[in-house]
Structures are given as structure tokens and as C-alpha cells.
């Protein structure tokens, strides 16, 4: 309340100005940061704002509010759309739940992804994987580079299922979910020593290769060839710039399609929302 009386018509005006000055004072003392970011998710909030989930190079996943984003053409334009790679300017303060997006410059909006339904499905799957597999403010610069690299590849070439499988393999490895495909952990035999065994499998629950002699039906087993195991290991360990040199045989593609999404779903404790649309496309390569 004001310390002295004012005419009724002036009270709201002065009170509003006071609140505005307090807001400016509060923002003035908040640290300002700049980083590269990719938009993972966004939704409308109130009449003119947006809540946005950013995956940043320097700060990991951040959730922020963009005040007036649906009205302001100067500060945000279409920069807060899915897939957008941008230079983000934001305020942050310890204890804040949401950062406050102040502005951004679009570095790449990936328009060709938005024009192709199959690319949209693949791209949404990439974004959802990163969103679900990372915690807020956990820095993963290599995962940021991976996502950006695959969005650029998706933008510039015909979309292929192999790109999806490669992304799954790499993101699992970078975020600490990499499956063990080097040896059977029960009998301790290396993968290459299992050539003469009748079959080898992948256990979704254990996250590991199992030889036929050590496997049990309760392990949720998926048949796995040595060639597919070698391929997944190779993609996991190769430099990012070289992973697109790997080629999937029809058998490796089929086994990876069965193994990787199920393993990801098991690790997350749920199935990703974009998986159904992805499954429709990968089993029907001509489209939905």
C-alpha cells in the first residue's frame, strides 16, 4: 500500500508503475547468459507467453519462460519452434525454477525438416530422446554436438532409418546407457569366442549380450548376430565425424530396430511418445 492517499483513478496507475519498476530492478540484478541452444519442446502459457525446453551447449537442458513470445516479432520471431538452433540470451538466478529468455538469434531453423513428414518424425524422435534421457542443468556438450550434427544431416539428405539407429546408439553411449556387447558377463567369454555357439542374445533387462548357454527366457531376450554386435560397438566408439561411414546390412537393421527402442524404453521405464509414428515409418519406408 502507498503511504499517502491518492485519488481512486490514480492508485492503479501508480501501483502498476511501482510493480514495473520493481520488476526491472529485479531483472537488472539477475546474471545474464548467452549460449547455443536447440529447442526440444514448447507450449503456450497464458495469453502471450511460451514455456520452452532448451538443450544448451554450456548449461544442459533448461526450461524457460519467454515473456510475450507469441506477440513479440522483434525478440523471438519464429525462433522458439521445434528443432531451431539458436543463440539464446537468458536471465538466471539460483533458486529460480525457470530461466527467463530475453532474446535469441536463429542460427538454423532447419526448414527442410519441417517440409518432410518423415524427417519431422525422425527429428521429433531425436528431440524426445534427448529430453527424456537428460536431467535439467546436466551439461552434455557432446550430446549437444551429436543432436546438432544429426539435425544437419537430416536437413541435408534423404531421411534413412540408419540415421535413427546411429543416433540411438550414440546417445545411449554418451549419456551412460551403453549396452555391454563385448562379452557374456556370466561365463566371461569374449564376444569373438562365441562364434561356435548355437546362438547369442541381447538381454533387455541386463543390458548385455548373453551366450546361448547362459541365457534364460526370463531375461527378455532378443536374438543378436555377431555382425550386429560388432556394428553397434563400432558406432559407439567411432569419432562423430566418421560414424556415417558405417553401413547396416538388412539383418543388422532389423535386429537394431528390435533391440534399441526396447532397450531405451526399458531404461526410461516408459515408451517414448514418438515411437509409434517412428515404427509406422520404419516398417513402411514409403511413408505413413
Coordinates of C-alpha atoms in Angstrom, one line a residue:
X1 CA 0.0 0.0 0.0
X2 CA 1.1 3.6 -0.6
X3 CA 1.9 5.7 2.4
X4 CA -0.4 8.5 1.5
X5 CA -3.9 8.6 -0.1
X6 CA -4.4 9.2 -3.8
X7 CA -7.4 9.7 -5.9
X8 CA -9.0 6.4 -6.8
X9 CA -8.2 6.8 -10.5
X10 CA -4.5 7.2 -9.8
X11 CA -4.0 4.3 -7.5
X12 CA -3.9 1.6 -10.1
X13 CA -1.6 3.6 -12.4
X14 CA 0.9 4.3 -9.6
X15 CA 0.7 0.7 -8.3
X16 CA 1.3 -0.6 -11.8
X17 CA 4.3 1.7 -12.3
X18 CA 5.7 0.6 -8.9
X19 CA 5.4 -3.1 -9.9
X20 CA 7.0 -2.4 -13.2
X21 CA 9.9 -0.6 -11.5
X22 CA 10.3 -3.5 -9.1
X23 CA 10.4 -6.0 -12.0
X24 CA 13.0 -4.0 -13.8
X25 CA 15.1 -3.7 -10.6
X26 CA 14.8 -7.5 -10.1
X27 CA 15.9 -8.3 -13.6
X28 CA 18.7 -5.8 -13.5
X29 CA 20.5 -7.8 -10.8
X30 CA 20.0 -11.2 -12.4
X31 CA 23.0 -12.6 -14.2
X32 CA 22.7 -12.6 -18.0
X33 CA 24.0 -15.6 -20.0
X34 CA 24.4 -16.5 -23.7
X35 CA 24.7 -20.0 -25.1
X36 CA 23.8 -22.0 -28.2
X37 CA 20.6 -24.0 -27.8
X38 CA 18.3 -26.3 -29.6
X39 CA 14.5 -26.1 -28.9
X40 CA 13.3 -29.5 -27.6
X41 CA 9.7 -28.6 -26.6
X42 CA 7.5 -25.6 -26.2
X43 CA 3.9 -24.8 -25.3
X44 CA 1.7 -21.7 -24.9
X45 CA 1.4 -20.2 -21.4
X46 CA -1.1 -17.6 -20.6
X47 CA -2.2 -15.1 -23.3
X48 CA 1.2 -14.2 -24.8
X49 CA 4.0 -16.3 -23.2
X50 CA 5.7 -19.6 -24.0
X51 CA 7.3 -22.2 -21.8
X52 CA 10.3 -23.7 -23.7
X53 CA 12.7 -26.5 -23.1
X54 CA 16.1 -25.8 -24.5
X55 CA 19.0 -28.1 -24.8
X56 CA 22.1 -25.9 -24.5
X57 CA 25.8 -26.4 -25.2
X58 CA 27.0 -24.9 -22.0
X59 CA 24.2 -25.5 -19.4
X60 CA 22.5 -28.7 -20.4
X61 CA 18.7 -28.8 -20.5
X62 CA 17.0 -25.6 -19.4
X63 CA 13.3 -24.8 -19.0
X64 CA 12.5 -21.2 -19.5
X65 CA 9.7 -18.7 -19.9
X66 CA 9.6 -16.4 -22.9
X67 CA 7.5 -13.5 -21.9
X68 CA 5.4 -12.1 -24.8
X69 CA 6.9 -14.6 -27.2
X70 CA 3.6 -15.0 -29.1
X71 CA 3.4 -11.3 -29.7
X72 CA 6.9 -10.1 -30.0
X73 CA 8.3 -10.3 -33.5
X74 CA 11.4 -8.4 -32.7
X75 CA 12.8 -10.6 -29.9
X76 CA 11.7 -14.1 -30.8
X77 CA 10.2 -14.2 -34.3
X78 CA 9.8 -18.0 -35.0
X79 CA 13.0 -18.9 -33.1
X80 CA 11.1 -20.9 -30.5
X81 CA 9.8 -23.5 -32.9
X82 CA 10.9 -27.1 -32.6
X83 CA 14.3 -28.0 -34.0
X84 CA 15.5 -24.4 -34.0
X85 CA 19.2 -24.0 -33.4
X86 CA 19.8 -20.5 -31.9
X87 CA 21.9 -18.3 -29.8
X88 CA 19.9 -17.9 -26.6
X89 CA 20.2 -14.9 -24.2
X90 CA 18.6 -15.6 -20.8
X91 CA 18.5 -14.4 -17.2
X92 CA 19.0 -16.9 -14.5
X93 CA 19.3 -16.9 -10.7
X94 CA 19.9 -19.5 -8.1
X95 CA 16.6 -21.0 -6.9
X96 CA 14.6 -20.0 -10.0
X97 CA 12.6 -22.8 -11.4
X98 CA 12.6 -21.3 -14.9
X99 CA 15.2 -19.2 -16.7
X100 CA 13.9 -16.1 -18.4
X101 CA 14.5 -16.0 -22.1
X102 CA 15.4 -12.4 -23.1
X103 CA 16.1 -12.9 -26.8
X104 CA 17.7 -15.1 -29.4
X105 CA 19.2 -15.2 -32.8
X106 CA 18.3 -18.0 -35.2
X107 CA 21.4 -19.9 -36.4
X108 CA 19.4 -22.6 -38.3
X109 CA 15.7 -23.3 -38.3
X110 CA 16.0 -26.5 -40.4
X111 CA 13.2 -25.6 -42.8
X112 CA 13.7 -28.8 -44.9
X113 CA 12.9 -30.9 -41.9
X114 CA 9.6 -29.1 -41.4
X115 CA 8.7 -29.7 -45.0
X116 CA 9.0 -33.5 -44.9
X117 CA 6.8 -35.7 -42.8
X118 CA 9.3 -38.5 -42.4
X119 CA 12.0 -36.0 -41.4
X120 CA 9.6 -34.5 -38.8
X121 CA 9.0 -37.9 -37.3
X122 CA 12.7 -38.7 -37.2
X123 CA 13.6 -35.3 -35.8
X124 CA 10.9 -35.5 -33.1
X125 CA 12.3 -38.8 -32.0
X126 CA 15.7 -37.3 -31.6
X127 CA 14.4 -34.4 -29.6
X128 CA 12.2 -36.6 -27.3
X129 CA 15.1 -39.0 -26.6
X130 CA 17.4 -36.1 -25.5
X131 CA 14.5 -34.5 -23.5
X132 CA 13.7 -37.8 -21.7
X133 CA 17.2 -39.0 -21.1
X134 CA 18.8 -35.9 -19.7
X135 CA 18.2 -34.1 -16.4
X136 CA 17.8 -30.3 -16.0
X137 CA 21.1 -28.4 -15.9
X138 CA 23.2 -31.5 -16.5
X139 CA 25.8 -30.4 -19.1
X140 CA 26.3 -32.8 -22.0
X141 CA 28.2 -30.8 -24.7
X142 CA 29.0 -34.0 -26.7
X143 CA 25.3 -34.9 -26.8
X144 CA 24.5 -31.3 -27.9
X145 CA 27.0 -31.7 -30.8
X146 CA 25.5 -35.1 -31.7
X147 CA 22.0 -33.8 -31.8
X148 CA 23.0 -30.8 -33.9
X149 CA 25.0 -33.0 -36.3
X150 CA 22.1 -35.3 -36.9
X151 CA 19.6 -32.5 -37.4
X152 CA 22.0 -31.1 -40.0
X153 CA 22.3 -34.5 -41.7
X154 CA 18.5 -34.9 -41.6
X155 CA 18.1 -31.5 -43.1
X156 CA 20.5 -32.1 -46.0
X157 CA 19.9 -35.6 -47.1
X158 CA 17.2 -38.1 -47.8
X159 CA 16.0 -39.4 -44.4
X160 CA 17.0 -43.0 -43.7
X161 CA 16.3 -45.4 -40.9
X162 CA 20.1 -45.9 -40.5
X163 CA 20.3 -42.4 -39.2
X164 CA 17.8 -43.2 -36.4
X165 CA 19.7 -46.3 -35.4
X166 CA 23.0 -44.5 -35.3
X167 CA 21.6 -41.7 -33.1
X168 CA 20.1 -44.2 -30.7
X169 CA 23.5 -46.0 -30.4
X170 CA 25.5 -42.8 -29.8
X171 CA 23.1 -41.1 -27.4
X172 CA 23.0 -44.3 -25.3
X173 CA 26.8 -44.3 -25.2
X174 CA 27.2 -40.6 -24.4
X175 CA 24.6 -40.5 -21.6
X176 CA 25.8 -43.6 -19.8
X177 CA 23.3 -46.2 -21.0
X178 CA 25.7 -48.0 -23.4
X179 CA 24.9 -51.8 -23.5
X180 CA 27.6 -54.3 -23.0
X181 CA 28.2 -56.2 -26.2
X182 CA 31.8 -57.2 -25.6
X183 CA 31.4 -60.4 -23.6
X184 CA 28.9 -62.6 -21.8
X185 CA 29.1 -61.4 -18.2
X186 CA 28.0 -64.8 -16.8
X187 CA 30.6 -67.2 -18.4
X188 CA 33.1 -64.3 -19.1
X189 CA 33.7 -65.4 -22.7
X190 CA 34.5 -62.6 -25.1
X191 CA 32.1 -61.9 -28.0
X192 CA 34.5 -63.2 -30.6
X193 CA 34.8 -66.5 -28.7
X194 CA 31.1 -67.2 -29.2
X195 CA 31.3 -67.8 -32.9
X196 CA 30.7 -71.6 -32.5
X197 CA 27.8 -71.2 -30.1
X198 CA 24.3 -72.0 -31.5
X199 CA 23.0 -68.5 -30.8
X200 CA 23.7 -65.3 -28.9
X201 CA 21.1 -62.9 -27.5
X202 CA 20.7 -59.5 -26.0
X203 CA 19.1 -59.2 -22.6
X204 CA 17.0 -56.0 -22.3
X205 CA 16.9 -56.3 -18.5
X206 CA 20.6 -56.9 -18.1
X207 CA 21.6 -54.5 -20.9
X208 CA 24.1 -57.1 -22.1
X209 CA 25.0 -59.8 -24.6
X210 CA 24.3 -63.3 -23.4
X211 CA 25.5 -66.5 -25.0
X212 CA 23.1 -69.3 -25.6
X213 CA 24.3 -71.4 -22.7
X214 CA 23.8 -68.6 -20.2
X215 CA 20.5 -67.1 -21.4
X216 CA 17.1 -67.7 -19.8
X217 CA 13.7 -66.8 -21.2
X218 CA 13.0 -64.5 -18.2
X219 CA 15.8 -62.2 -19.4
X220 CA 13.6 -60.7 -22.2
X221 CA 15.9 -62.0 -24.9
X222 CA 16.4 -60.6 -28.4
X223 CA 18.3 -62.7 -31.0
X224 CA 21.5 -61.0 -31.9
X225 CA 24.1 -61.8 -34.6
X226 CA 27.8 -61.2 -34.1
X227 CA 27.8 -58.8 -37.0
X228 CA 25.2 -56.6 -35.5
X229 CA 27.0 -56.6 -32.1
X230 CA 30.2 -55.5 -33.9
X231 CA 28.4 -52.8 -35.8
X232 CA 26.8 -51.3 -32.6
X233 CA 30.2 -51.4 -30.8
X234 CA 31.9 -49.7 -33.8
X235 CA 29.4 -46.9 -34.0
X236 CA 29.6 -46.4 -30.2
X237 CA 33.4 -46.0 -30.3
X238 CA 34.0 -44.1 -33.6
X239 CA 34.6 -40.4 -33.9
X240 CA 31.4 -38.5 -34.5
X241 CA 32.7 -37.3 -37.9
X242 CA 33.2 -40.9 -39.0
X243 CA 30.1 -42.8 -37.8
X244 CA 28.2 -42.1 -41.1
X245 CA 30.7 -44.4 -42.9
X246 CA 29.2 -47.4 -41.2
X247 CA 26.7 -49.5 -43.2
X248 CA 23.8 -51.6 -42.0
X249 CA 23.0 -55.0 -43.6
X250 CA 19.3 -55.8 -43.8
X251 CA 19.9 -58.2 -40.8
X252 CA 21.7 -55.6 -38.7
X253 CA 19.0 -53.0 -39.4
X254 CA 16.2 -55.5 -38.5
X255 CA 18.0 -56.6 -35.2
X256 CA 18.8 -53.0 -34.3
X257 CA 15.2 -51.9 -34.9
X258 CA 14.1 -54.6 -32.4
X259 CA 16.8 -54.1 -29.8
X260 CA 17.5 -50.4 -29.5
X261 CA 14.0 -48.9 -29.0
X262 CA 13.1 -51.7 -26.5
X263 CA 16.3 -51.1 -24.5
X264 CA 15.7 -47.3 -24.4
X265 CA 12.1 -47.8 -23.3
X266 CA 13.3 -50.2 -20.5
X267 CA 15.9 -47.8 -19.3
X268 CA 13.4 -44.9 -19.2
X269 CA 10.6 -47.0 -17.7
X270 CA 8.2 -45.9 -20.4
X271 CA 7.8 -45.8 -24.2
X272 CA 8.6 -42.6 -26.0
X273 CA 5.5 -40.9 -27.5
X274 CA 7.1 -40.5 -30.9
X275 CA 8.0 -44.2 -31.1
X276 CA 4.6 -45.2 -32.6
X277 CA 4.9 -42.9 -35.5
X278 CA 8.5 -43.9 -36.0
X279 CA 7.6 -47.6 -36.1
X280 CA 5.0 -46.9 -38.8
X281 CA 7.6 -45.2 -40.9
X282 CA 10.4 -47.7 -40.4
X283 CA 8.1 -50.7 -41.2
X284 CA 6.7 -48.8 -44.2
X285 CA 9.6 -47.0 -45.8
X286 CA 7.4 -45.3 -48.4
X287 CA 5.8 -43.2 -45.6
X288 CA 2.9 -43.1 -43.2

